[in-house]
Every structure is written in C-alpha cells, then in structure tokens.
PDB file of C-alpha atoms in Angstrom:
ATOM      1  CA  MET B   1    -149.629-103.522 -98.042  1.00 94.00           C
ATOM      2  CA  VAL B   2    -147.481-106.422 -97.735  1.00 98.00           C
ATOM      3  CA  ARG B   3    -145.562-107.314-100.790  1.00 97.00           C
ATOM      4  CA  ARG B   4    -142.597-109.997-102.107  1.00 98.00           C
ATOM      5  CA  ALA B   5    -139.571-108.081-101.962  1.00 98.00           C
ATOM      6  CA  THR B   6    -137.661-107.465-105.010  1.00 97.00           C
ATOM      7  CA  ALA B   7    -133.937-107.080-106.176  1.00 97.00           C
ATOM      8  CA  ARG B   8    -134.825-103.149-106.375  1.00 96.00           C
ATOM      9  CA  ASP B   9    -135.462-102.913-102.722  1.00 97.00           C
ATOM     10  CA  ALA B  10    -132.032-104.298-101.653  1.00 98.00           C
ATOM     11  CA  ARG B  11    -130.528-101.244-100.713  1.00 97.00           C
ATOM     12  CA  ARG B  12    -133.481-100.041 -98.515  1.00 97.00           C
ATOM     13  CA  LEU B  13    -133.525-103.184 -96.955  1.00 98.00           C
ATOM     14  CA  THR B  14    -129.750-103.015 -96.247  1.00 97.00           C
ATOM     15  CA  ARG B  15    -130.125 -99.025 -95.165  1.00 96.00           C
ATOM     16  CA  ILE B  16    -132.994-100.272 -92.861  1.00 97.00           C
ATOM     17  CA  VAL B  17    -130.628-102.827 -90.940  1.00 96.00           C
ATOM     18  CA  ARG B  18    -127.139-100.858 -91.059  1.00 95.00           C
ATOM     19  CA  GLY B  19    -129.702 -97.840 -89.710  1.00 93.00           C
ATOM     20  CA  SER B  20    -131.227 -99.468 -87.211  1.00 94.00           C
ATOM     21  CA  ARG B  21    -131.241 -97.980 -83.096  1.00 91.00           C
ATOM     22  CA  ALA B  22    -131.995-101.051 -81.705  1.00 90.00           C
ATOM     23  CA  TYR B  23    -128.052-101.947 -82.995  1.00 88.00           C
ATOM     24  CA  GLU B  24    -126.173 -99.065 -81.189  1.00 87.00           C
ATOM     25  CA  GLY B  25    -123.566 -99.501 -78.872  1.00 86.00           C
ATOM     26  CA  ARG B  26    -122.383-102.515 -78.336  1.00 84.00           C
ATOM     27  CA  TYR B  27    -124.375-103.765 -81.407  1.00 86.00           C
ATOM     28  CA  ALA B  28    -123.251-101.973 -83.812  1.00 85.00           C
ATOM     29  CA  GLU B  29    -120.562-104.148 -85.434  1.00 85.00           C
ATOM     30  CA  MET B  30    -123.133-107.028 -85.926  1.00 84.00           C
ATOM     31  CA  VAL B  31    -124.829-104.429 -88.506  1.00 88.00           C
ATOM     32  CA  ALA B  32    -121.761-102.516 -89.348  1.00 87.00           C
ATOM     33  CA  GLY B  33    -121.305-104.169 -92.916  1.00 87.00           C
ATOM     34  CA  TYR B  34    -124.406-106.061 -93.101  1.00 91.00           C
ATOM     35  CA  ARG B  35    -125.700-106.502 -96.719  1.00 96.00           C
ATOM     36  CA  VAL B  36    -128.979-107.361 -98.284  1.00 97.00           C
ATOM     37  CA  GLY B  37    -128.177-108.320-101.186  1.00 97.00           C
ATOM     38  CA  PRO B  38    -130.377-109.217-104.677  1.00 98.00           C
ATOM     39  CA  ASP B  39    -129.082-112.853-104.385  1.00 98.00           C
ATOM     40  CA  TYR B  40    -130.268-113.044-100.633  1.00 97.00           C
ATOM     41  CA  ILE B  41    -133.410-111.790-101.748  1.00 98.00           C
ATOM     42  CA  ALA B  42    -133.780-114.423-104.993  1.00 97.00           C
ATOM     43  CA  ALA B  43    -132.866-116.903-102.762  1.00 96.00           C
ATOM     44  CA  HIS B  44    -135.164-116.582 -99.533  1.00 96.00           C
ATOM     45  CA  GLU B  45    -139.107-115.525 -98.701  1.00 97.00           C
ATOM     46  CA  VAL B  46    -138.343-111.736 -98.107  1.00 98.00           C
ATOM     47  CA  PHE B  47    -141.549-109.832 -97.797  1.00 98.00           C
ATOM     48  CA  VAL B  48    -141.567-105.850 -97.629  1.00 98.00           C
ATOM     49  CA  ALA B  49    -144.413-103.777 -95.483  1.00 98.00           C
ATOM     50  CA  VAL B  50    -144.991-100.357 -97.762  1.00 97.00           C
ATOM     51  CA  ASP B  51    -146.418 -97.188 -97.367  1.00 95.00           C
ATOM     52  CA  ARG B  52    -149.469 -97.197 -99.977  1.00 91.00           C
ATOM     53  CA  THR B  53    -148.745 -93.761-101.828  1.00 92.00           C
ATOM     54  CA  ASP B  54    -145.660 -93.540-101.996  1.00 92.00           C
ATOM     55  CA  ASP B  55    -143.696 -97.390-101.854  1.00 88.00           C
ATOM     56  CA  ARG B  56    -141.832 -96.238 -98.735  1.00 93.00           C
ATOM     57  CA  VAL B  57    -140.592-100.220 -97.365  1.00 96.00           C
ATOM     58  CA  LEU B  58    -141.439 -99.252 -93.586  1.00 98.00           C
ATOM     59  CA  GLY B  59    -140.121-102.936 -92.618  1.00 98.00           C
ATOM     60  CA  PHE B  60    -139.416-106.282 -93.540  1.00 98.00           C
ATOM     61  CA  TYR B  61    -138.780-109.966 -92.748  1.00 98.00           C
ATOM     62  CA  ALA B  62    -137.562-113.144 -94.283  1.00 98.00           C
ATOM     63  CA  LEU B  63    -138.931-116.747 -93.936  1.00 98.00           C
ATOM     64  CA  LEU B  64    -136.131-119.358 -94.586  1.00 97.00           C
ATOM     65  CA  VAL B  65    -138.609-121.980 -95.556  1.00 97.00           C
ATOM     66  CA  ALA B  66    -136.209-125.131 -95.220  1.00 97.00           C
ATOM     67  CA  ALA B  67    -135.122-124.480 -91.843  1.00 97.00           C
ATOM     68  CA  ALA B  68    -138.283-122.922 -90.512  1.00 98.00           C
ATOM     69  CA  GLU B  69    -136.812-119.781 -89.631  1.00 98.00           C
ATOM     70  CA  LEU B  70    -137.649-115.814 -89.319  1.00 98.00           C
ATOM     71  CA  ASP B  71    -134.363-115.162 -90.489  1.00 96.00           C
ATOM     72  CA  LEU B  72    -134.170-111.009 -90.281  1.00 96.00           C
ATOM     73  CA  MET B  73    -136.955-108.927 -89.025  1.00 98.00           C
ATOM     74  CA  PHE B  74    -136.701-105.401 -89.348  1.00 97.00           C
ATOM     75  CA  VAL B  75    -139.302-102.327 -88.623  1.00 97.00           C
ATOM     76  CA  ALA B  76    -137.594 -99.004 -89.922  1.00 97.00           C
ATOM     77  CA  ASP B  77    -137.093 -96.821 -87.133  1.00 95.00           C
ATOM     78  CA  ALA B  78    -139.402 -93.568 -87.834  1.00 94.00           C
ATOM     79  CA  ALA B  79    -142.509 -96.542 -88.546  1.00 96.00           C
ATOM     80  CA  GLN B  80    -141.882 -98.225 -85.130  1.00 94.00           C
ATOM     81  CA  GLY B  81    -144.884 -97.947 -83.439  1.00 94.00           C
ATOM     82  CA  LEU B  82    -147.425 -97.863 -86.347  1.00 95.00           C
ATOM     83  CA  GLY B  83    -148.133-101.862 -85.568  1.00 97.00           C
ATOM     84  CA  ILE B  84    -145.939-102.425 -88.682  1.00 97.00           C
ATOM     85  CA  GLY B  85    -144.365-105.338 -86.226  1.00 97.00           C
ATOM     86  CA  ARG B  86    -147.499-107.114 -85.888  1.00 98.00           C
ATOM     87  CA  VAL B  87    -148.516-107.227 -89.676  1.00 98.00           C
ATOM     88  CA  LEU B  88    -145.362-108.451 -90.649  1.00 98.00           C
ATOM     89  CA  ILE B  89    -145.562-111.343 -88.068  1.00 98.00           C
ATOM     90  CA  ALA B  90    -149.167-112.075 -88.877  1.00 97.00           C
ATOM     91  CA  HIS B  91    -147.924-112.119 -93.034  1.00 98.00           C
ATOM     92  CA  MET B  92    -145.017-114.640 -91.391  1.00 98.00           C
ATOM     93  CA  ARG B  93    -147.050-116.866 -89.748  1.00 97.00           C
ATOM     94  CA  ALA B  94    -149.377-117.018 -92.837  1.00 97.00           C
ATOM     95  CA  GLU B  95    -146.370-117.368 -95.493  1.00 97.00           C
ATOM     96  CA  ALA B  96    -144.825-120.353 -92.669  1.00 98.00           C
ATOM     97  CA  ARG B  97    -149.077-122.214 -92.633  1.00 97.00           C
ATOM     98  CA  ARG B  98    -148.921-121.703 -96.744  1.00 96.00           C
ATOM     99  CA  ALA B  99    -145.721-123.775 -96.904  1.00 97.00           C
ATOM    100  CA  GLY B 100    -146.774-126.309 -94.464  1.00 96.00           C
ATOM    101  CA  LEU B 101    -144.517-125.057 -91.350  1.00 97.00           C
ATOM    102  CA  ASP B 102    -146.128-125.914 -88.435  1.00 97.00           C
ATOM    103  CA  ARG B 103    -143.771-123.809 -86.148  1.00 98.00           C
ATOM    104  CA  VAL B 104    -141.161-121.172 -87.298  1.00 98.00           C
ATOM    105  CA  ARG B 105    -137.329-120.512 -85.011  1.00 98.00           C
ATOM    106  CA  VAL B 106    -136.344-117.327 -84.221  1.00 98.00           C
ATOM    107  CA  VAL B 107    -132.962-116.329 -82.594  1.00 97.00           C
ATOM    108  CA  SER B 108    -133.451-113.229 -81.980  1.00 95.00           C
ATOM    109  CA  HIS B 109    -131.311-109.870 -80.931  1.00 93.00           C
ATOM    110  CA  PRO B 110    -131.690-109.682 -77.117  1.00 93.00           C
ATOM    111  CA  PRO B 111    -133.434-106.537 -76.926  1.00 93.00           C
ATOM    112  CA  ALA B 112    -136.305-107.927 -79.673  1.00 95.00           C
ATOM    113  CA  GLU B 113    -137.259-110.825 -77.668  1.00 97.00           C
ATOM    114  CA  GLY B 114    -140.142-108.840 -75.540  1.00 97.00           C
ATOM    115  CA  PHE B 115    -141.413-107.983 -78.734  1.00 97.00           C
ATOM    116  CA  TYR B 116    -141.594-111.498 -80.266  1.00 98.00           C
ATOM    117  CA  ARG B 117    -142.939-112.792 -76.864  1.00 98.00           C
ATOM    118  CA  SER B 118    -145.880-110.238 -76.956  1.00 97.00           C
ATOM    119  CA  MET B 119    -146.555-111.913 -80.482  1.00 97.00           C
ATOM    120  CA  GLY B 120    -147.080-115.454 -78.902  1.00 97.00           C
ATOM    121  CA  ALA B 121    -143.571-116.383 -79.289  1.00 98.00           C
ATOM    122  CA  VAL B 122    -142.092-118.668 -76.470  1.00 98.00           C
ATOM    123  CA  ARG B 123    -138.313-118.821 -75.441  1.00 98.00           C
ATOM    124  CA  THR B 124    -137.069-122.229 -76.617  1.00 98.00           C
ATOM    125  CA  GLY B 125    -133.434-121.632 -75.273  1.00 97.00           C
ATOM    126  CA  THR B 126    -130.316-119.730 -75.647  1.00 97.00           C
ATOM    127  CA  ALA B 127    -128.463-119.591 -78.894  1.00 96.00           C
ATOM    128  CA  PRO B 128    -124.609-119.193 -77.294  1.00 95.00           C
ATOM    129  CA  ALA B 129    -122.273-116.260 -78.637  1.00 93.00           C
ATOM    130  CA  ARG B 130    -120.467-116.891 -81.754  1.00 89.00           C
ATOM    131  CA  PRO B 131    -117.437-114.192 -81.949  1.00 87.00           C
ATOM    132  CA  PRO B 132    -115.971-112.407 -83.745  1.00 80.00           C
ATOM    133  CA  ALA B 133    -119.427-112.000 -85.430  1.00 77.00           C
ATOM    134  CA  VAL B 134    -122.129-112.436 -82.889  1.00 85.00           C
ATOM    135  CA  ALA B 135    -120.046-111.624 -79.391  1.00 87.00           C
ATOM    136  CA  TRP B 136    -123.446-111.940 -76.655  1.00 90.00           C
ATOM    137  CA  ASP B 137    -126.043-115.088 -76.095  1.00 95.00           C
ATOM    138  CA  ARG B 138    -129.275-114.638 -78.530  1.00 96.00           C
ATOM    139  CA  PRO B 139    -132.245-115.507 -76.993  1.00 97.00           C
ATOM    140  CA  GLU B 140    -134.117-118.594 -79.040  1.00 98.00           C
ATOM    141  CA  LEU B 141    -138.010-118.565 -79.637  1.00 98.00           C
ATOM    142  CA  GLU B 142    -140.471-120.503 -81.665  1.00 98.00           C
ATOM    143  CA  PHE B 143    -143.826-119.514 -82.947  1.00 98.00           C
ATOM    144  CA  ALA B 144    -146.299-122.071 -83.192  1.00 97.00           C
ATOM    145  CA  VAL B 145    -148.318-121.958 -86.607  1.00 97.00           C
ATOM    146  CA  PRO B 146    -151.676-123.272 -86.512  1.00 91.00           C
ATOM    147  CA  PRO B 147    -153.536-124.680 -89.284  1.00 89.00           C
ATOM    148  CA  ALA B 148    -155.700-122.657 -91.157  1.00 83.00           C
ATOM    149  CA  ALA B 149    -159.237-122.400 -89.317  1.00 75.00           C
TER     150      ALA B 149
END
C-alpha cells in the first residue's frame, strides 16, 4: 500500500536513507548526516510504501511538483527485489499526472541509473559534481508522464 508520508514517518525514512547499501563505500559521505525531517515531509509530496500487516515502511519517494523532479527515492534494503520500486514509480507517475506534469526529471545516484532506465526513464544528460556534498557526476534522466487514457 502507498500512502502519504506523515511527520511520524520522518525517523524511519531517515534510517532507510542512511542505512542504504547503495551508499556504501565512496558514496557513504553523501548520506551520513542526511535527514528526512517532518519539515521536508510537510513541504513536499512524500509517499511511503508500507506493509499492510504491520505498517512497516518498505520504501518512499518525494516528488517536487514545482520543479517536476523526483527528489528522493529509496527502497529499504530488506525490501529490495520485491517490486516496491516499480510500485513507487507507477505511483509517482500517477501523482505527476494528477499535478498536470508531462515529465519528471531525476538526478540519479549513479548505481540507480539502470533501475530508472528499466522503468522507462531516458537519459538526458549529466549533472556535474558539486563538492563537497556530491563528489561525482550523476546521470540526469527524465520520465515521460503520458496523459490519462
């Protein structure tokens, strides 16, 4: 089930980000102090995928409607391979369509590019490194958001 995130989810979302195996090694410094706070959740369209039986957060995304950008998307390590990412992308596209967007930009973590491309995103360029926060170039991609059928 996907639902709107609440302030009560903030700590769980922060743990998912900081604990992500995708950010080990050279990428670790980027998320070491990262925080998804209640203020971020209140300011943006943040949605969580939860287990219906115990409300455990399996993953989440944040859609910045004004910028037409997928800002954050994480699936908990223990939930990877279960189709949660596919569900979140489908939900994000539906929310983008509802907001009147025809495309959504993604500046991807380099190891996640393959996932986004497998979900239909098209590479549009490269976002240059911004030391000290981000010390590596990142792929820029775009999801087309077709109108409702």
